[in-house]
Tab-separated table of C-alpha atoms in Angstrom:
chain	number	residue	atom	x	y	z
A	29	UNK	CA	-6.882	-21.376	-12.838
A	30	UNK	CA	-9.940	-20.721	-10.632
A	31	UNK	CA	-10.234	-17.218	-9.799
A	32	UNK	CA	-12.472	-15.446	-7.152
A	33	UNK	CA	-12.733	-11.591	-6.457
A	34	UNK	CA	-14.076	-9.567	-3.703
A	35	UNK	CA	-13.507	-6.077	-1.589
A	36	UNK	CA	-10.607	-5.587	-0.034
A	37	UNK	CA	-10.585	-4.820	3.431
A	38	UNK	CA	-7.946	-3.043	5.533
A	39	UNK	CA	-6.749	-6.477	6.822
A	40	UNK	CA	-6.145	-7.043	3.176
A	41	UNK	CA	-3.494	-3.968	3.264
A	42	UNK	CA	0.011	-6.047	4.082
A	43	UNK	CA	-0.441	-8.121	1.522
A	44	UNK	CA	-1.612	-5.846	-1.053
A	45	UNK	CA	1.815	-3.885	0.024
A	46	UNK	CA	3.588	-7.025	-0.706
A	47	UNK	CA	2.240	-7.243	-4.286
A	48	UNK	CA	2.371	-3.653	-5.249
A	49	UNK	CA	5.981	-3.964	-4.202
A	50	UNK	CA	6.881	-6.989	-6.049
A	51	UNK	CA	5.033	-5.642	-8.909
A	52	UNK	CA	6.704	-2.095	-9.433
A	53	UNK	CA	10.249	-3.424	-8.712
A	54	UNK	CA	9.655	-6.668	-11.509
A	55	UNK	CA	6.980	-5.558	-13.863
A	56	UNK	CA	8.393	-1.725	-14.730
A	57	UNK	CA	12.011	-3.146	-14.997
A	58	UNK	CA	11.666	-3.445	-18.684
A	59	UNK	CA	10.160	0.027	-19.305
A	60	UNK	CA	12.030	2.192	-16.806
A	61	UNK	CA	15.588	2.969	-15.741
A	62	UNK	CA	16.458	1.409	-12.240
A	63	UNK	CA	16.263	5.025	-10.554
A	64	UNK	CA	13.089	5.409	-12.024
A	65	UNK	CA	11.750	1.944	-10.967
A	66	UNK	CA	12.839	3.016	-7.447
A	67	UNK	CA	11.274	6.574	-7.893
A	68	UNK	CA	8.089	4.862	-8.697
A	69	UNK	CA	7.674	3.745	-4.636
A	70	UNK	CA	7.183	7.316	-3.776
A	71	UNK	CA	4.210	7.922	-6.817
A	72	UNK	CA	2.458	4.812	-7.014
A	73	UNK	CA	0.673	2.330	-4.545
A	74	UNK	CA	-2.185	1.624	-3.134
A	75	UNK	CA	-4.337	4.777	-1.396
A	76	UNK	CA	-6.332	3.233	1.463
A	77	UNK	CA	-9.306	5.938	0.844
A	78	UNK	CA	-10.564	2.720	-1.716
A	79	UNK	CA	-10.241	0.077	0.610
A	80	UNK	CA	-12.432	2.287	3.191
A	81	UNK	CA	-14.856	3.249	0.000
A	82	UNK	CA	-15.333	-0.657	-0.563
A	83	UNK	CA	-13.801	0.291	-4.397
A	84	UNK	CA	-10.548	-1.696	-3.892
A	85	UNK	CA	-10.981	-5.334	-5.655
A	86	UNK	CA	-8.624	-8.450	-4.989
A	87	UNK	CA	-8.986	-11.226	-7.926
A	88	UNK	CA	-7.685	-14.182	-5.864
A	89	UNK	CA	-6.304	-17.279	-6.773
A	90	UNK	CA	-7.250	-19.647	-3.575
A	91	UNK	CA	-5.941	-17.501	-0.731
A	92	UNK	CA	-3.422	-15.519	-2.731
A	93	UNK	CA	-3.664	-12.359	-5.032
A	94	UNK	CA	-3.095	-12.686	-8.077
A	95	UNK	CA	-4.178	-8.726	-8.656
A	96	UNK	CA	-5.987	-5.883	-7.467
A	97	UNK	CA	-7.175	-2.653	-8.343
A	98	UNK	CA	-10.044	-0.177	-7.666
A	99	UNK	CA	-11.946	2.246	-9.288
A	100	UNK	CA	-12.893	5.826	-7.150
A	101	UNK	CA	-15.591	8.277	-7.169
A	102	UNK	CA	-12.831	10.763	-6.061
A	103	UNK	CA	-11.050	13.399	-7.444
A	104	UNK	CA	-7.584	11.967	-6.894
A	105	UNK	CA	-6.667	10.031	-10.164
A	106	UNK	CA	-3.204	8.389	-9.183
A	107	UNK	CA	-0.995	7.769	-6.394
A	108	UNK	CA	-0.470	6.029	-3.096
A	109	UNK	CA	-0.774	6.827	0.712
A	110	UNK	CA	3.141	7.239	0.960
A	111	UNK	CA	3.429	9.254	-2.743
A	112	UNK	CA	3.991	12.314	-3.132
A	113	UNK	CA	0.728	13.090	-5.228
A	114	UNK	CA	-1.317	15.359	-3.287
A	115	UNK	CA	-5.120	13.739	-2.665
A	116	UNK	CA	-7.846	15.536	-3.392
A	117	UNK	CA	-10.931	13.399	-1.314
A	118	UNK	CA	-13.983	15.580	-3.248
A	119	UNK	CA	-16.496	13.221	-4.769
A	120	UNK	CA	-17.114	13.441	-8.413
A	121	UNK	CA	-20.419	13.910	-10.560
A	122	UNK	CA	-21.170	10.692	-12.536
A	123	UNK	CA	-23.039	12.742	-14.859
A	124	UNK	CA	-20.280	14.820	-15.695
A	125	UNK	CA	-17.309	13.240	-14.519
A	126	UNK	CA	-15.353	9.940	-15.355
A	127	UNK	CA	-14.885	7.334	-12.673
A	128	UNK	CA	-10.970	6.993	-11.532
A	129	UNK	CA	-9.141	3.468	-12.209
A	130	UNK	CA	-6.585	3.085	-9.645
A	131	UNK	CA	-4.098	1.308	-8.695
A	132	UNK	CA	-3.994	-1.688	-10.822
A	133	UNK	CA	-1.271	-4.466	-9.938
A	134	UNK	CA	-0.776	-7.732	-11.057
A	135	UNK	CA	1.791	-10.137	-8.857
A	136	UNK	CA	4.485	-11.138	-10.994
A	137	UNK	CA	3.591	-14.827	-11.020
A	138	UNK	CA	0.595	-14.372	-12.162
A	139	UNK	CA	0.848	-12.277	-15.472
A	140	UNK	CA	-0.002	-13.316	-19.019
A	141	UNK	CA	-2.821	-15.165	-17.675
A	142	UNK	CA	-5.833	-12.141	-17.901
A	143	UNK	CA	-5.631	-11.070	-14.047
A	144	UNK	CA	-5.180	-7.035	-14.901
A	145	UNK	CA	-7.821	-7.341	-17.587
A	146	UNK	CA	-10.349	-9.315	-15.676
A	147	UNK	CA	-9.454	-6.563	-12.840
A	148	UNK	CA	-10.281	-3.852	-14.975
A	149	UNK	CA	-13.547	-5.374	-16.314
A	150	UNK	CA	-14.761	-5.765	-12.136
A	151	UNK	CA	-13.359	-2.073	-11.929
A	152	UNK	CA	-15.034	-0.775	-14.540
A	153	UNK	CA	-18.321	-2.860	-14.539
A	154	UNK	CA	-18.769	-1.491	-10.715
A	155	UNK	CA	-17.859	2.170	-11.629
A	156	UNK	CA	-21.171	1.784	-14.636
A	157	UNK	CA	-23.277	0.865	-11.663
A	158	UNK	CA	-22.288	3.852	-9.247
A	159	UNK	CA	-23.678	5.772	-12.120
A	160	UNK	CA	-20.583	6.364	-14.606
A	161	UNK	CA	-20.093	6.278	-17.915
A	162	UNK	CA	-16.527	7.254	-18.372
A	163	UNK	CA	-13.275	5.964	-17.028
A	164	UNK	CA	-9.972	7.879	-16.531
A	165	UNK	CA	-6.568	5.804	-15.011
A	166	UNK	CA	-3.113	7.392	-15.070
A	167	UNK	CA	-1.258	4.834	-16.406
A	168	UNK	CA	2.355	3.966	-16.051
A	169	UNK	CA	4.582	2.824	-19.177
A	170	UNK	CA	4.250	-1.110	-18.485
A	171	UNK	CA	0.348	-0.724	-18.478
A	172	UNK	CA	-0.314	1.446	-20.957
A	173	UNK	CA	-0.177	-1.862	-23.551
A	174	UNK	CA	-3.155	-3.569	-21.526
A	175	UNK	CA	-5.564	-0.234	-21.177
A	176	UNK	CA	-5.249	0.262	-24.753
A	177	UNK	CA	-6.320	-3.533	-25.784
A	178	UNK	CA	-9.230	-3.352	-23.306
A	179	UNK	CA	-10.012	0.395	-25.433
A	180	UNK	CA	-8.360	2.968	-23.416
A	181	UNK	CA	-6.689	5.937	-25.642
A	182	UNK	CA	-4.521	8.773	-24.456
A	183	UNK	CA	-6.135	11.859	-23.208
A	184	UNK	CA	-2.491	13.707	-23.206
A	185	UNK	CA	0.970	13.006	-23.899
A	186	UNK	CA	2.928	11.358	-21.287
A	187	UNK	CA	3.708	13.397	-18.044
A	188	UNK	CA	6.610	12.907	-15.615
A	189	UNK	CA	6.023	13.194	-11.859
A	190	UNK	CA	8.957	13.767	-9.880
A	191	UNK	CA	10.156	11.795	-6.945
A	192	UNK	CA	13.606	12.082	-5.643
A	193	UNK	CA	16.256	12.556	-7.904
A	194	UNK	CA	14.116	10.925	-11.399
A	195	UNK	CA	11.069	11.678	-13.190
A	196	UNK	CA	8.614	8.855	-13.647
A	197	UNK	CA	6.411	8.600	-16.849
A	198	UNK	CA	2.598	8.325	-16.567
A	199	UNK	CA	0.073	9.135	-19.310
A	200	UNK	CA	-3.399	9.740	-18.886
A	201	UNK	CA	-5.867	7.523	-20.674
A	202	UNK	CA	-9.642	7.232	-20.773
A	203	UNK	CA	-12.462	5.510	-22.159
A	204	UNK	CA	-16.328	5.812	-22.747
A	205	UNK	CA	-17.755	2.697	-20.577
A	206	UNK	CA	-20.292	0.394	-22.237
């Protein structure tokens, strides 16, 4: 499969919507109850602050994404425009901080072919050249498999963030960048 990657743009944002979608309602299926899966709309998705930063990357497969993700300067470590995570815009120090992974989806037709890992190497490869040398994500259940094969470890044990009626599962995870 020939892959490409680039920036995503706020043209970009429909179809990104469309993936994220498709992604939390198949990929978590296996990991969370159905009222969680549905919970998961209102923490998850994709912030636009990254595609204005120029940190949001599409892998592409022709014209279609296959996956996406970014990495942010920013304080906010997880959730979407519509979530109910509260952002928190303040830049962080590279010296001192870790850069944020965020918002890492694969589209359902494309998984078990290396699309979230080659997204995460782009994420992380362009977070070591704005100066960082640590990475933090907030992972959900069904990636917390991948970030620990590409090194990630838990930084905490698993938190739930409320949405609605059910309580989602996310655990924090970092990793020294090299």
């Amino acid at each position: 499969m020939d892959l490409t990657h680039r920036a995503a743009t706020l043209d970009d944002l429909d179809e990104i919507r469309v993936v994220v979608r498709r992604a939390i309602e198949q990929l978590q299926a296996d990991f969370l109850t159905p009222e969680q899966v549905a919970a998961s709309h209102q923490v998850m998705g994709v912030d636009t602050q990254l595609l204005r930063d120029g940190t949001y990357i599409l892998l592409l497969a022709g014209d279609r994404i296959a996956g996406c993700g970014g990495w942010s300067y920013r304080r906010t470590l997880f959730g979407g425009d519509a979530s109910v995570i509260t952002r928190e815009p303040e830049t962080l120090d590279p010296s001192i901080d870790a850069a944020r992974i965020r918002a890492m989806y694969t589209d359902p037709a494309f998984t078990r072919r290396g699309i979230g890992r080659r997204v995460l190497q782009l994420c992380e490869r362009a977070a070591w050249d704005g100066g960082f040398r640590r990475a933090e994500m907030m992972a959900t259940m069904a990636g917390e498999p991948l970030y620990r094969s590409c090194g990630y470890v838990r930084l905490e044990e698993p938190i739930a963030a409320e949405a609605g009626d059910a309580a989602v599962p996310l655990v924090r995870m970092g990793k020294l960048l090299t």
